[in-house]
Amino acid sequence: MPTTKSSRSRSLVKSTAEMFSRKWPRLFFIAAALQAIICIAFESYTFAQFQNGLKDMDQQQYKENSEVQSQLKTIPTFLGLLMLGFIYDMVLVWDALRMKNTIQVIGLCIANLAFLVYSALQIDQIQEAINILKRYDAFWDLNIWSEVQGVLIAIPCIISLVTIAISLTAWKLYQEFAWDILKHIGADYRMKKRFLHYQVYIALLKFDFFFFIGFTIQFLVVVGGKTDAEFGLTTAAIPITIAILLCAAWFTRREWKIGMIAIMILYLGGLTYFIYKLARIYDPIEKQYYMPVRKSLTAFAVLTIILIVLTIINAMVCLFNFDAGLKQHLNAPQQEIDKDQASYSMHDVKQPQLPSRMTID
């Protein structure tokens, strides 16, 4: 076990060092890192200005006002969730570049568009929250909106520029990683398609995690549960979801059919849950509870529903690909792959044949 852990550590260090030694992976990582650093700094500044501009919220008139309490949670939740998103995004960037996962790189470009939509939504939501709190005389600093408006508008502008930059870089990475996939999987077209479906599925699981957690955090912090049972069940759903996603990845890698069928049934349950929650957000009786974060919850619910549908489709494709030889490639030890890379290239790339000559001694 210690030997296995040390070999994994060496592999992580080696793959990370290789990532930074190559031009296009390095540029992709730097662009994503600059975006994360600048946007987190702007979000932190907004949070600090908001907190410093508030009066003493422990006063009875504020504590007993449910609307004030709801709006007080809205702004920190928006800002905190976007900061968490940028941190998670950097983990996925490192993982994608280290594993040379082209599909995940493309997914990160699409996820950046989701960040762009969310950061644009937060401008209106935060302004609305500040205006409501002003009506209840919750601020001693009445210029709070003018102080944070500029940085909030700058965030989607920065994300737009970085999205363009990483999308252009992603094309170069696609060309660069194609040869690495060829060495790993070989030139068999059908095997490469199976590997592509596997990569798509694993990438979807990683994005499913963030959007589910994002929706749940907003629901728990701002909306809460109408009953203790609803709050408890929603909270318990977080570790259960993590366990399901981890099992989904493991079952696919090990090609366990019964496990995959069970996971797909659970996906259908998750899909039903999010459709139900989306309907409740706009239900005439229930919508008042969701009003502070209705737009963002809607965005997260719709994106999560789309991701779950795509995940179910890809899970079925992966299930049909079981017992076709991909398992041996995925579970082969790394040193074995490294050792055989030359043989992959020798067998998969046709070399010009030298003319043979027969001699008689």
Short mmCIF file of N, CA and C in Angstrom, two decimals, residues 120-292:
data_model
loop_
_atom_site.label_atom_id
_atom_site.label_comp_id
_atom_site.label_asym_id
_atom_site.label_seq_id
_atom_site.Cartn_x
_atom_site.Cartn_y
_atom_site.Cartn_z
N ALA A 120 -23.79 37.48 -14.43
CA ALA A 120 -24.69 38.52 -14.94
C ALA A 120 -25.99 38.57 -14.11
N LEU A 121 -26.49 37.38 -13.74
CA LEU A 121 -27.69 37.33 -12.91
C LEU A 121 -27.47 37.94 -11.53
N GLN A 122 -26.28 37.75 -10.98
CA GLN A 122 -26.03 38.23 -9.62
C GLN A 122 -26.05 39.76 -9.52
N ILE A 123 -25.77 40.45 -10.62
CA ILE A 123 -25.80 41.91 -10.59
C ILE A 123 -27.20 42.39 -10.23
N ASP A 124 -28.19 41.86 -10.94
CA ASP A 124 -29.58 42.26 -10.71
C ASP A 124 -30.07 41.78 -9.34
N GLN A 125 -29.70 40.56 -8.97
CA GLN A 125 -30.15 40.00 -7.70
C GLN A 125 -29.57 40.76 -6.51
N ILE A 126 -28.29 41.10 -6.60
CA ILE A 126 -27.64 41.83 -5.50
C ILE A 126 -28.20 43.25 -5.40
N GLN A 127 -28.41 43.90 -6.55
CA GLN A 127 -29.01 45.25 -6.53
C GLN A 127 -30.40 45.22 -5.89
N GLU A 128 -31.17 44.21 -6.25
CA GLU A 128 -32.52 44.07 -5.69
C GLU A 128 -32.45 43.85 -4.17
N ALA A 129 -31.51 43.00 -3.73
CA ALA A 129 -31.36 42.74 -2.29
C ALA A 129 -30.95 44.01 -1.54
N ILE A 130 -30.04 44.78 -2.11
CA ILE A 130 -29.60 46.03 -1.47
C ILE A 130 -30.76 47.02 -1.39
N ASN A 131 -31.55 47.14 -2.44
CA ASN A 131 -32.69 48.07 -2.44
C ASN A 131 -33.73 47.69 -1.38
N ILE A 132 -33.98 46.39 -1.24
CA ILE A 132 -34.94 45.93 -0.22
C ILE A 132 -34.42 46.23 1.17
N LEU A 133 -33.13 45.98 1.40
CA LEU A 133 -32.54 46.26 2.71
C LEU A 133 -32.53 47.76 3.00
N LYS A 134 -32.36 48.58 1.97
CA LYS A 134 -32.41 50.04 2.16
C LYS A 134 -33.79 50.49 2.63
N ARG A 135 -34.82 49.83 2.12
CA ARG A 135 -36.19 50.19 2.51
C ARG A 135 -36.41 49.97 4.01
N TYR A 136 -35.68 49.01 4.56
CA TYR A 136 -35.79 48.73 5.99
C TYR A 136 -34.68 49.42 6.79
N ASP A 137 -33.99 50.35 6.14
CA ASP A 137 -32.95 51.15 6.80
C ASP A 137 -31.88 50.25 7.44
N ALA A 138 -31.42 49.26 6.67
CA ALA A 138 -30.43 48.31 7.19
C ALA A 138 -28.99 48.77 6.99
N PHE A 139 -28.77 49.81 6.15
CA PHE A 139 -27.42 50.28 5.85
C PHE A 139 -27.16 51.63 6.49
N TRP A 140 -25.96 51.78 7.02
CA TRP A 140 -25.52 53.13 7.39
C TRP A 140 -24.80 53.78 6.21
N ASP A 141 -24.23 52.94 5.33
CA ASP A 141 -23.58 53.42 4.11
C ASP A 141 -24.59 53.35 2.96
N LEU A 142 -25.20 54.48 2.62
CA LEU A 142 -26.24 54.50 1.59
C LEU A 142 -25.68 54.43 0.17
N ASN A 143 -24.35 54.55 0.02
CA ASN A 143 -23.72 54.48 -1.30
C ASN A 143 -23.18 53.08 -1.61
N ILE A 144 -23.66 52.10 -0.90
CA ILE A 144 -23.11 50.74 -1.02
C ILE A 144 -23.21 50.21 -2.45
N TRP A 145 -24.34 50.47 -3.14
CA TRP A 145 -24.50 49.93 -4.49
C TRP A 145 -23.51 50.56 -5.46
N SER A 146 -23.32 51.87 -5.39
CA SER A 146 -22.38 52.54 -6.30
C SER A 146 -20.95 52.08 -6.05
N GLU A 147 -20.65 51.62 -4.84
CA GLU A 147 -19.30 51.18 -4.49
C GLU A 147 -18.98 49.79 -5.06
N VAL A 148 -20.01 48.97 -5.23
CA VAL A 148 -19.78 47.60 -5.69
C VAL A 148 -20.25 47.37 -7.13
N GLN A 149 -20.99 48.30 -7.68
CA GLN A 149 -21.56 48.10 -9.02
C GLN A 149 -20.48 47.88 -10.08
N GLY A 150 -19.41 48.66 -10.01
CA GLY A 150 -18.34 48.58 -11.01
C GLY A 150 -17.68 47.21 -11.05
N VAL A 151 -17.34 46.68 -9.89
CA VAL A 151 -16.65 45.38 -9.87
C VAL A 151 -17.60 44.25 -10.26
N LEU A 152 -18.88 44.38 -9.90
CA LEU A 152 -19.85 43.35 -10.29
C LEU A 152 -20.04 43.30 -11.80
N ILE A 153 -20.03 44.46 -12.45
CA ILE A 153 -20.15 44.52 -13.91
C ILE A 153 -18.86 44.02 -14.57
N ALA A 154 -17.72 44.27 -13.92
CA ALA A 154 -16.43 43.85 -14.49
C ALA A 154 -16.29 42.33 -14.54
N ILE A 155 -16.92 41.63 -13.59
CA ILE A 155 -16.75 40.17 -13.50
C ILE A 155 -17.23 39.46 -14.77
N PRO A 156 -18.47 39.68 -15.25
CA PRO A 156 -18.86 39.01 -16.50
C PRO A 156 -18.04 39.44 -17.70
N CYS A 157 -17.52 40.68 -17.68
CA CYS A 157 -16.65 41.12 -18.78
C CYS A 157 -15.36 40.31 -18.81
N ILE A 158 -14.78 40.11 -17.63
CA ILE A 158 -13.55 39.32 -17.51
C ILE A 158 -13.80 37.88 -17.94
N ILE A 159 -14.92 37.31 -17.47
CA ILE A 159 -15.25 35.93 -17.82
C ILE A 159 -15.43 35.78 -19.33
N SER A 160 -16.04 36.78 -19.97
CA SER A 160 -16.23 36.74 -21.43
C SER A 160 -14.89 36.68 -22.16
N LEU A 161 -13.95 37.53 -21.75
CA LEU A 161 -12.63 37.55 -22.38
C LEU A 161 -11.89 36.24 -22.18
N VAL A 162 -11.94 35.72 -20.97
CA VAL A 162 -11.24 34.47 -20.66
C VAL A 162 -11.89 33.30 -21.40
N THR A 163 -13.21 33.32 -21.55
CA THR A 163 -13.90 32.25 -22.28
C THR A 163 -13.41 32.20 -23.72
N ILE A 164 -13.27 33.36 -24.34
CA ILE A 164 -12.75 33.41 -25.72
C ILE A 164 -11.32 32.86 -25.76
N ALA A 165 -10.49 33.28 -24.79
CA ALA A 165 -9.08 32.87 -24.76
C ALA A 165 -8.94 31.36 -24.57
N ILE A 166 -9.67 30.79 -23.61
CA ILE A 166 -9.51 29.36 -23.34
C ILE A 166 -10.16 28.52 -24.44
N SER A 167 -11.18 29.06 -25.12
CA SER A 167 -11.80 28.33 -26.24
C SER A 167 -10.82 28.20 -27.40
N LEU A 168 -10.08 29.27 -27.67
CA LEU A 168 -9.06 29.21 -28.72
C LEU A 168 -7.93 28.26 -28.33
N THR A 169 -7.56 28.32 -27.06
CA THR A 169 -6.50 27.43 -26.57
C THR A 169 -6.96 25.97 -26.57
N ALA A 170 -8.26 25.75 -26.32
CA ALA A 170 -8.80 24.38 -26.29
C ALA A 170 -8.62 23.68 -27.64
N TRP A 171 -8.71 24.43 -28.73
CA TRP A 171 -8.51 23.84 -30.05
C TRP A 171 -7.08 23.33 -30.21
N LYS A 172 -6.13 24.11 -29.72
CA LYS A 172 -4.72 23.68 -29.76
C LYS A 172 -4.50 22.46 -28.87
N LEU A 173 -5.17 22.44 -27.72
CA LEU A 173 -5.04 21.30 -26.82
C LEU A 173 -5.64 20.04 -27.44
N TYR A 174 -6.72 20.21 -28.16
CA TYR A 174 -7.35 19.07 -28.85
C TYR A 174 -6.36 18.43 -29.82
N GLN A 175 -5.65 19.26 -30.56
CA GLN A 175 -4.66 18.73 -31.51
C GLN A 175 -3.48 18.09 -30.78
N GLU A 176 -3.08 18.69 -29.68
CA GLU A 176 -1.92 18.20 -28.93
C GLU A 176 -2.22 16.88 -28.21
N PHE A 177 -3.43 16.78 -27.63
CA PHE A 177 -3.78 15.59 -26.85
C PHE A 177 -4.16 14.41 -27.74
N ALA A 178 -4.48 14.67 -29.01
CA ALA A 178 -4.90 13.59 -29.91
C ALA A 178 -3.83 12.51 -30.03
N TRP A 179 -2.57 12.93 -30.11
CA TRP A 179 -1.47 11.97 -30.24
C TRP A 179 -1.29 11.15 -28.96
N ASP A 180 -1.51 11.79 -27.80
CA ASP A 180 -1.39 11.06 -26.54
C ASP A 180 -2.47 9.99 -26.42
N ILE A 181 -3.70 10.33 -26.87
CA ILE A 181 -4.78 9.34 -26.86
C ILE A 181 -4.46 8.18 -27.80
N LEU A 182 -3.88 8.50 -28.95
CA LEU A 182 -3.50 7.47 -29.91
C LEU A 182 -2.50 6.50 -29.29
N LYS A 183 -1.52 7.03 -28.56
CA LYS A 183 -0.51 6.18 -27.93
C LYS A 183 -1.12 5.32 -26.82
N HIS A 184 -2.15 5.86 -26.14
CA HIS A 184 -2.75 5.13 -25.02
C HIS A 184 -3.73 4.07 -25.50
N ILE A 185 -4.64 4.46 -26.40
CA ILE A 185 -5.72 3.59 -26.82
C ILE A 185 -5.39 2.82 -28.09
N GLY A 186 -4.60 3.43 -28.97
CA GLY A 186 -4.30 2.81 -30.25
C GLY A 186 -5.10 3.46 -31.37
N ALA A 187 -4.94 2.93 -32.57
CA ALA A 187 -5.57 3.53 -33.75
C ALA A 187 -6.92 2.93 -34.08
N ASP A 188 -7.41 1.98 -33.28
CA ASP A 188 -8.70 1.35 -33.51
C ASP A 188 -9.80 2.40 -33.35
N TYR A 189 -10.53 2.69 -34.44
CA TYR A 189 -11.54 3.74 -34.43
C TYR A 189 -12.66 3.44 -33.42
N ARG A 190 -13.11 2.20 -33.38
CA ARG A 190 -14.20 1.84 -32.46
C ARG A 190 -13.76 1.96 -31.02
N MET A 191 -12.51 1.60 -30.73
CA MET A 191 -12.00 1.72 -29.36
C MET A 191 -11.88 3.19 -28.96
N LYS A 192 -11.45 4.03 -29.89
CA LYS A 192 -11.34 5.46 -29.61
C LYS A 192 -12.72 6.07 -29.33
N LYS A 193 -13.75 5.58 -30.04
CA LYS A 193 -15.11 6.06 -29.80
C LYS A 193 -15.59 5.65 -28.41
N ARG A 194 -15.27 4.42 -28.01
CA ARG A 194 -15.65 3.96 -26.66
C ARG A 194 -14.94 4.80 -25.60
N PHE A 195 -13.68 5.10 -25.83
CA PHE A 195 -12.91 5.92 -24.89
C PHE A 195 -13.48 7.33 -24.84
N LEU A 196 -13.91 7.87 -25.99
CA LEU A 196 -14.52 9.20 -26.04
C LEU A 196 -15.80 9.24 -25.21
N HIS A 197 -16.65 8.22 -25.35
CA HIS A 197 -17.89 8.16 -24.57
C HIS A 197 -17.58 8.08 -23.08
N TYR A 198 -16.55 7.31 -22.73
CA TYR A 198 -16.14 7.21 -21.32
C TYR A 198 -15.69 8.57 -20.79
N GLN A 199 -14.89 9.29 -21.56
CA GLN A 199 -14.42 10.62 -21.14
C GLN A 199 -15.58 11.60 -20.97
N VAL A 200 -16.52 11.56 -21.89
CA VAL A 200 -17.70 12.43 -21.81
C VAL A 200 -18.48 12.13 -20.52
N TYR A 201 -18.66 10.86 -20.23
CA TYR A 201 -19.43 10.46 -19.05
C TYR A 201 -18.76 10.92 -17.76
N ILE A 202 -17.45 10.69 -17.65
CA ILE A 202 -16.73 11.09 -16.44
C ILE A 202 -16.73 12.61 -16.27
N ALA A 203 -16.58 13.34 -17.37
CA ALA A 203 -16.63 14.81 -17.30
C ALA A 203 -18.00 15.28 -16.84
N LEU A 204 -19.06 14.65 -17.35
CA LEU A 204 -20.42 15.02 -16.94
C LEU A 204 -20.64 14.79 -15.45
N LEU A 205 -20.09 13.72 -14.91
CA LEU A 205 -20.23 13.45 -13.47
C LEU A 205 -19.61 14.57 -12.65
N LYS A 206 -18.47 15.08 -13.09
CA LYS A 206 -17.78 16.15 -12.36
C LYS A 206 -18.58 17.45 -12.39
N PHE A 207 -19.22 17.75 -13.52
CA PHE A 207 -20.03 18.96 -13.61
C PHE A 207 -21.37 18.77 -12.90
N ASP A 208 -21.91 17.55 -12.93
CA ASP A 208 -23.14 17.26 -12.19
C ASP A 208 -22.96 17.61 -10.71
N PHE A 209 -21.81 17.25 -10.19
CA PHE A 209 -21.53 17.47 -8.76
C PHE A 209 -21.66 18.95 -8.41
N PHE A 210 -21.01 19.82 -9.19
CA PHE A 210 -21.01 21.23 -8.84
C PHE A 210 -22.40 21.85 -8.93
N PHE A 211 -23.12 21.55 -10.00
CA PHE A 211 -24.42 22.20 -10.18
C PHE A 211 -25.45 21.68 -9.18
N PHE A 212 -25.36 20.42 -8.80
CA PHE A 212 -26.25 19.92 -7.76
C PHE A 212 -25.94 20.58 -6.42
N ILE A 213 -24.65 20.62 -6.08
CA ILE A 213 -24.26 21.23 -4.82
C ILE A 213 -24.63 22.72 -4.80
N GLY A 214 -24.42 23.41 -5.94
CA GLY A 214 -24.78 24.83 -6.02
C GLY A 214 -26.26 25.07 -5.78
N PHE A 215 -27.10 24.25 -6.39
CA PHE A 215 -28.54 24.38 -6.19
C PHE A 215 -28.91 24.11 -4.73
N THR A 216 -28.33 23.06 -4.17
CA THR A 216 -28.68 22.66 -2.80
C THR A 216 -28.24 23.72 -1.79
N ILE A 217 -27.05 24.29 -1.97
CA ILE A 217 -26.57 25.33 -1.04
C ILE A 217 -27.51 26.53 -1.05
N GLN A 218 -27.90 26.98 -2.24
CA GLN A 218 -28.82 28.12 -2.32
C GLN A 218 -30.16 27.80 -1.66
N PHE A 219 -30.64 26.59 -1.88
CA PHE A 219 -31.91 26.20 -1.30
C PHE A 219 -31.84 26.16 0.23
N LEU A 220 -30.78 25.56 0.76
CA LEU A 220 -30.66 25.40 2.20
C LEU A 220 -30.43 26.73 2.92
N VAL A 221 -29.56 27.57 2.35
CA VAL A 221 -29.17 28.81 3.03
C VAL A 221 -30.26 29.88 2.92
N VAL A 222 -30.79 30.09 1.72
CA VAL A 222 -31.73 31.20 1.51
C VAL A 222 -33.18 30.77 1.71
N VAL A 223 -33.56 29.65 1.09
CA VAL A 223 -34.95 29.22 1.16
C VAL A 223 -35.21 28.44 2.43
N GLY A 224 -34.32 27.47 2.72
CA GLY A 224 -34.53 26.60 3.87
C GLY A 224 -35.61 25.59 3.60
N GLY A 225 -35.93 24.79 4.58
CA GLY A 225 -37.02 23.82 4.43
C GLY A 225 -38.26 24.31 5.17
N LYS A 226 -39.42 24.05 4.59
CA LYS A 226 -40.65 24.44 5.27
C LYS A 226 -40.87 23.61 6.52
N THR A 227 -40.28 22.43 6.54
CA THR A 227 -40.33 21.57 7.72
C THR A 227 -38.92 21.08 8.03
N ASP A 228 -38.73 20.62 9.25
CA ASP A 228 -37.42 20.08 9.64
C ASP A 228 -37.07 18.85 8.82
N ALA A 229 -38.11 18.06 8.47
CA ALA A 229 -37.88 16.85 7.68
C ALA A 229 -37.36 17.20 6.30
N GLU A 230 -37.94 18.22 5.66
CA GLU A 230 -37.50 18.63 4.32
C GLU A 230 -36.07 19.15 4.37
N PHE A 231 -35.76 19.93 5.40
CA PHE A 231 -34.40 20.47 5.54
C PHE A 231 -33.40 19.33 5.75
N GLY A 232 -33.77 18.37 6.61
CA GLY A 232 -32.88 17.24 6.89
C GLY A 232 -32.64 16.37 5.67
N LEU A 233 -33.71 16.11 4.91
CA LEU A 233 -33.58 15.28 3.71
C LEU A 233 -32.72 15.97 2.65
N THR A 234 -32.91 17.29 2.50
CA THR A 234 -32.11 18.03 1.52
C THR A 234 -30.64 18.04 1.92
N THR A 235 -30.37 18.20 3.21
CA THR A 235 -28.98 18.18 3.69
C THR A 235 -28.36 16.80 3.48
N ALA A 236 -29.12 15.76 3.78
CA ALA A 236 -28.61 14.38 3.61
C ALA A 236 -28.35 14.04 2.16
N ALA A 237 -29.02 14.76 1.25
CA ALA A 237 -28.85 14.48 -0.18
C ALA A 237 -27.44 14.79 -0.66
N ILE A 238 -26.73 15.69 0.03
CA ILE A 238 -25.38 16.08 -0.43
C ILE A 238 -24.39 14.91 -0.34
N PRO A 239 -24.20 14.30 0.85
CA PRO A 239 -23.25 13.15 0.89
C PRO A 239 -23.74 11.96 0.06
N ILE A 240 -25.07 11.76 -0.03
CA ILE A 240 -25.60 10.66 -0.84
C ILE A 240 -25.26 10.87 -2.31
N THR A 241 -25.40 12.12 -2.78
CA THR A 241 -25.07 12.44 -4.17
C THR A 241 -23.60 12.21 -4.46
N ILE A 242 -22.74 12.63 -3.55
CA ILE A 242 -21.29 12.41 -3.73
C ILE A 242 -21.00 10.92 -3.85
N ALA A 243 -21.62 10.12 -2.98
CA ALA A 243 -21.42 8.67 -3.01
C ALA A 243 -21.91 8.07 -4.33
N ILE A 244 -23.06 8.54 -4.82
CA ILE A 244 -23.62 8.03 -6.09
C ILE A 244 -22.68 8.34 -7.25
N LEU A 245 -22.16 9.56 -7.30
CA LEU A 245 -21.29 9.96 -8.40
C LEU A 245 -19.96 9.19 -8.38
N LEU A 246 -19.43 8.96 -7.18
CA LEU A 246 -18.20 8.19 -7.06
C LEU A 246 -18.43 6.73 -7.50
N CYS A 247 -19.55 6.17 -7.07
CA CYS A 247 -19.88 4.80 -7.47
C CYS A 247 -20.10 4.71 -8.98
N ALA A 248 -20.73 5.75 -9.55
CA ALA A 248 -20.99 5.76 -10.99
C ALA A 248 -19.68 5.67 -11.77
N ALA A 249 -18.69 6.45 -11.35
CA ALA A 249 -17.39 6.43 -12.02
C ALA A 249 -16.71 5.07 -11.85
N TRP A 250 -16.78 4.51 -10.65
CA TRP A 250 -16.12 3.23 -10.36
C TRP A 250 -16.78 2.09 -11.12
N PHE A 251 -18.13 2.07 -11.15
CA PHE A 251 -18.85 1.01 -11.87
C PHE A 251 -18.53 1.05 -13.36
N THR A 252 -18.39 2.26 -13.91
CA THR A 252 -18.09 2.39 -15.34
C THR A 252 -16.69 1.88 -15.64
N ARG A 253 -15.75 2.25 -14.79
CA ARG A 253 -14.36 1.83 -15.01
C ARG A 253 -14.22 0.31 -14.89
N ARG A 254 -14.99 -0.28 -13.95
CA ARG A 254 -14.92 -1.73 -13.73
C ARG A 254 -15.92 -2.51 -14.59
N GLU A 255 -16.76 -1.78 -15.32
CA GLU A 255 -17.77 -2.38 -16.21
C GLU A 255 -18.68 -3.34 -15.46
N TRP A 256 -19.26 -2.83 -14.37
CA TRP A 256 -20.21 -3.62 -13.57
C TRP A 256 -21.62 -3.24 -14.01
N LYS A 257 -22.29 -4.12 -14.73
CA LYS A 257 -23.57 -3.80 -15.37
C LYS A 257 -24.69 -3.57 -14.35
N ILE A 258 -24.79 -4.41 -13.33
CA ILE A 258 -25.87 -4.27 -12.34
C ILE A 258 -25.74 -2.92 -11.62
N GLY A 259 -24.50 -2.56 -11.26
CA GLY A 259 -24.27 -1.27 -10.61
C GLY A 259 -24.66 -0.11 -11.50
N MET A 260 -24.34 -0.19 -12.80
CA MET A 260 -24.68 0.88 -13.73
C MET A 260 -26.19 1.03 -13.89
N ILE A 261 -26.91 -0.08 -13.93
CA ILE A 261 -28.38 -0.02 -14.04
C ILE A 261 -28.97 0.63 -12.79
N ALA A 262 -28.43 0.27 -11.61
CA ALA A 262 -28.91 0.87 -10.36
C ALA A 262 -28.64 2.38 -10.35
N ILE A 263 -27.47 2.77 -10.83
CA ILE A 263 -27.12 4.20 -10.88
C ILE A 263 -28.06 4.96 -11.81
N MET A 264 -28.40 4.36 -12.94
CA MET A 264 -29.30 5.04 -13.89
C MET A 264 -30.69 5.21 -13.30
N ILE A 265 -31.13 4.26 -12.49
CA ILE A 265 -32.42 4.40 -11.80
C ILE A 265 -32.36 5.58 -10.83
N LEU A 266 -31.23 5.71 -10.13
CA LEU A 266 -31.05 6.83 -9.21
C LEU A 266 -30.99 8.16 -9.97
N TYR A 267 -30.40 8.16 -11.17
CA TYR A 267 -30.40 9.37 -12.00
C TYR A 267 -31.83 9.81 -12.31
N LEU A 268 -32.69 8.84 -12.63
CA LEU A 268 -34.09 9.16 -12.93
C LEU A 268 -34.78 9.77 -11.71
N GLY A 269 -34.41 9.26 -10.53
CA GLY A 269 -34.94 9.85 -9.29
C GLY A 269 -34.47 11.29 -9.12
N GLY A 270 -33.18 11.54 -9.41
CA GLY A 270 -32.65 12.91 -9.33
C GLY A 270 -33.31 13.84 -10.35
N LEU A 271 -33.56 13.32 -11.54
CA LEU A 271 -34.22 14.11 -12.58
C LEU A 271 -35.63 14.50 -12.12
N THR A 272 -36.35 13.56 -11.54
CA THR A 272 -37.69 13.83 -11.02
C THR A 272 -37.65 14.89 -9.93
N TYR A 273 -36.65 14.81 -9.06
CA TYR A 273 -36.49 15.76 -7.96
C TYR A 273 -36.32 17.18 -8.48
N PHE A 274 -35.45 17.37 -9.48
CA PHE A 274 -35.17 18.72 -9.96
C PHE A 274 -36.34 19.29 -10.78
N ILE A 275 -37.05 18.43 -11.50
CA ILE A 275 -38.25 18.90 -12.20
C ILE A 275 -39.30 19.34 -11.19
N TYR A 276 -39.43 18.59 -10.10
CA TYR A 276 -40.37 18.94 -9.03
C TYR A 276 -39.99 20.27 -8.38
N LYS A 277 -38.71 20.45 -8.10
CA LYS A 277 -38.25 21.70 -7.48
C LYS A 277 -38.45 22.89 -8.41
N LEU A 278 -38.20 22.68 -9.70
CA LEU A 278 -38.39 23.75 -10.67
C LEU A 278 -39.86 24.16 -10.74
N ALA A 279 -40.75 23.19 -10.66
CA ALA A 279 -42.18 23.50 -10.68
C ALA A 279 -42.58 24.26 -9.42
N ARG A 280 -41.99 23.91 -8.28
CA ARG A 280 -42.32 24.59 -7.02
C ARG A 280 -41.85 26.04 -7.02
N ILE A 281 -40.74 26.31 -7.70
CA ILE A 281 -40.22 27.68 -7.73
C ILE A 281 -41.26 28.63 -8.32
N TYR A 282 -42.05 28.15 -9.29
CA TYR A 282 -43.03 29.00 -9.97
C TYR A 282 -44.47 28.67 -9.58
N ASP A 283 -44.63 27.82 -8.57
CA ASP A 283 -45.96 27.53 -8.07
C ASP A 283 -46.53 28.77 -7.37
N PRO A 284 -47.78 29.19 -7.67
CA PRO A 284 -48.34 30.42 -7.08
C PRO A 284 -48.31 30.43 -5.56
N ILE A 285 -48.46 29.27 -4.94
CA ILE A 285 -48.48 29.20 -3.47
C ILE A 285 -47.07 29.20 -2.90
N GLU A 286 -46.13 28.54 -3.57
CA GLU A 286 -44.79 28.34 -3.03
C GLU A 286 -43.77 29.40 -3.48
N LYS A 287 -44.06 30.13 -4.55
CA LYS A 287 -43.03 30.99 -5.17
C LYS A 287 -42.50 32.08 -4.24
N GLN A 288 -43.29 32.49 -3.24
CA GLN A 288 -42.84 33.54 -2.32
C GLN A 288 -41.58 33.12 -1.55
N TYR A 289 -41.45 31.84 -1.27
CA TYR A 289 -40.29 31.35 -0.51
C TYR A 289 -39.01 31.36 -1.36
N TYR A 290 -39.17 31.31 -2.68
CA TYR A 290 -38.02 31.23 -3.58
C TYR A 290 -37.64 32.57 -4.21
N MET A 291 -38.44 33.61 -3.93
CA MET A 291 -38.27 34.88 -4.61
C MET A 291 -36.86 35.47 -4.53
N PRO A 292 -36.16 35.44 -3.38
CA PRO A 292 -34.83 36.06 -3.32
C PRO A 292 -33.80 35.45 -4.27
#
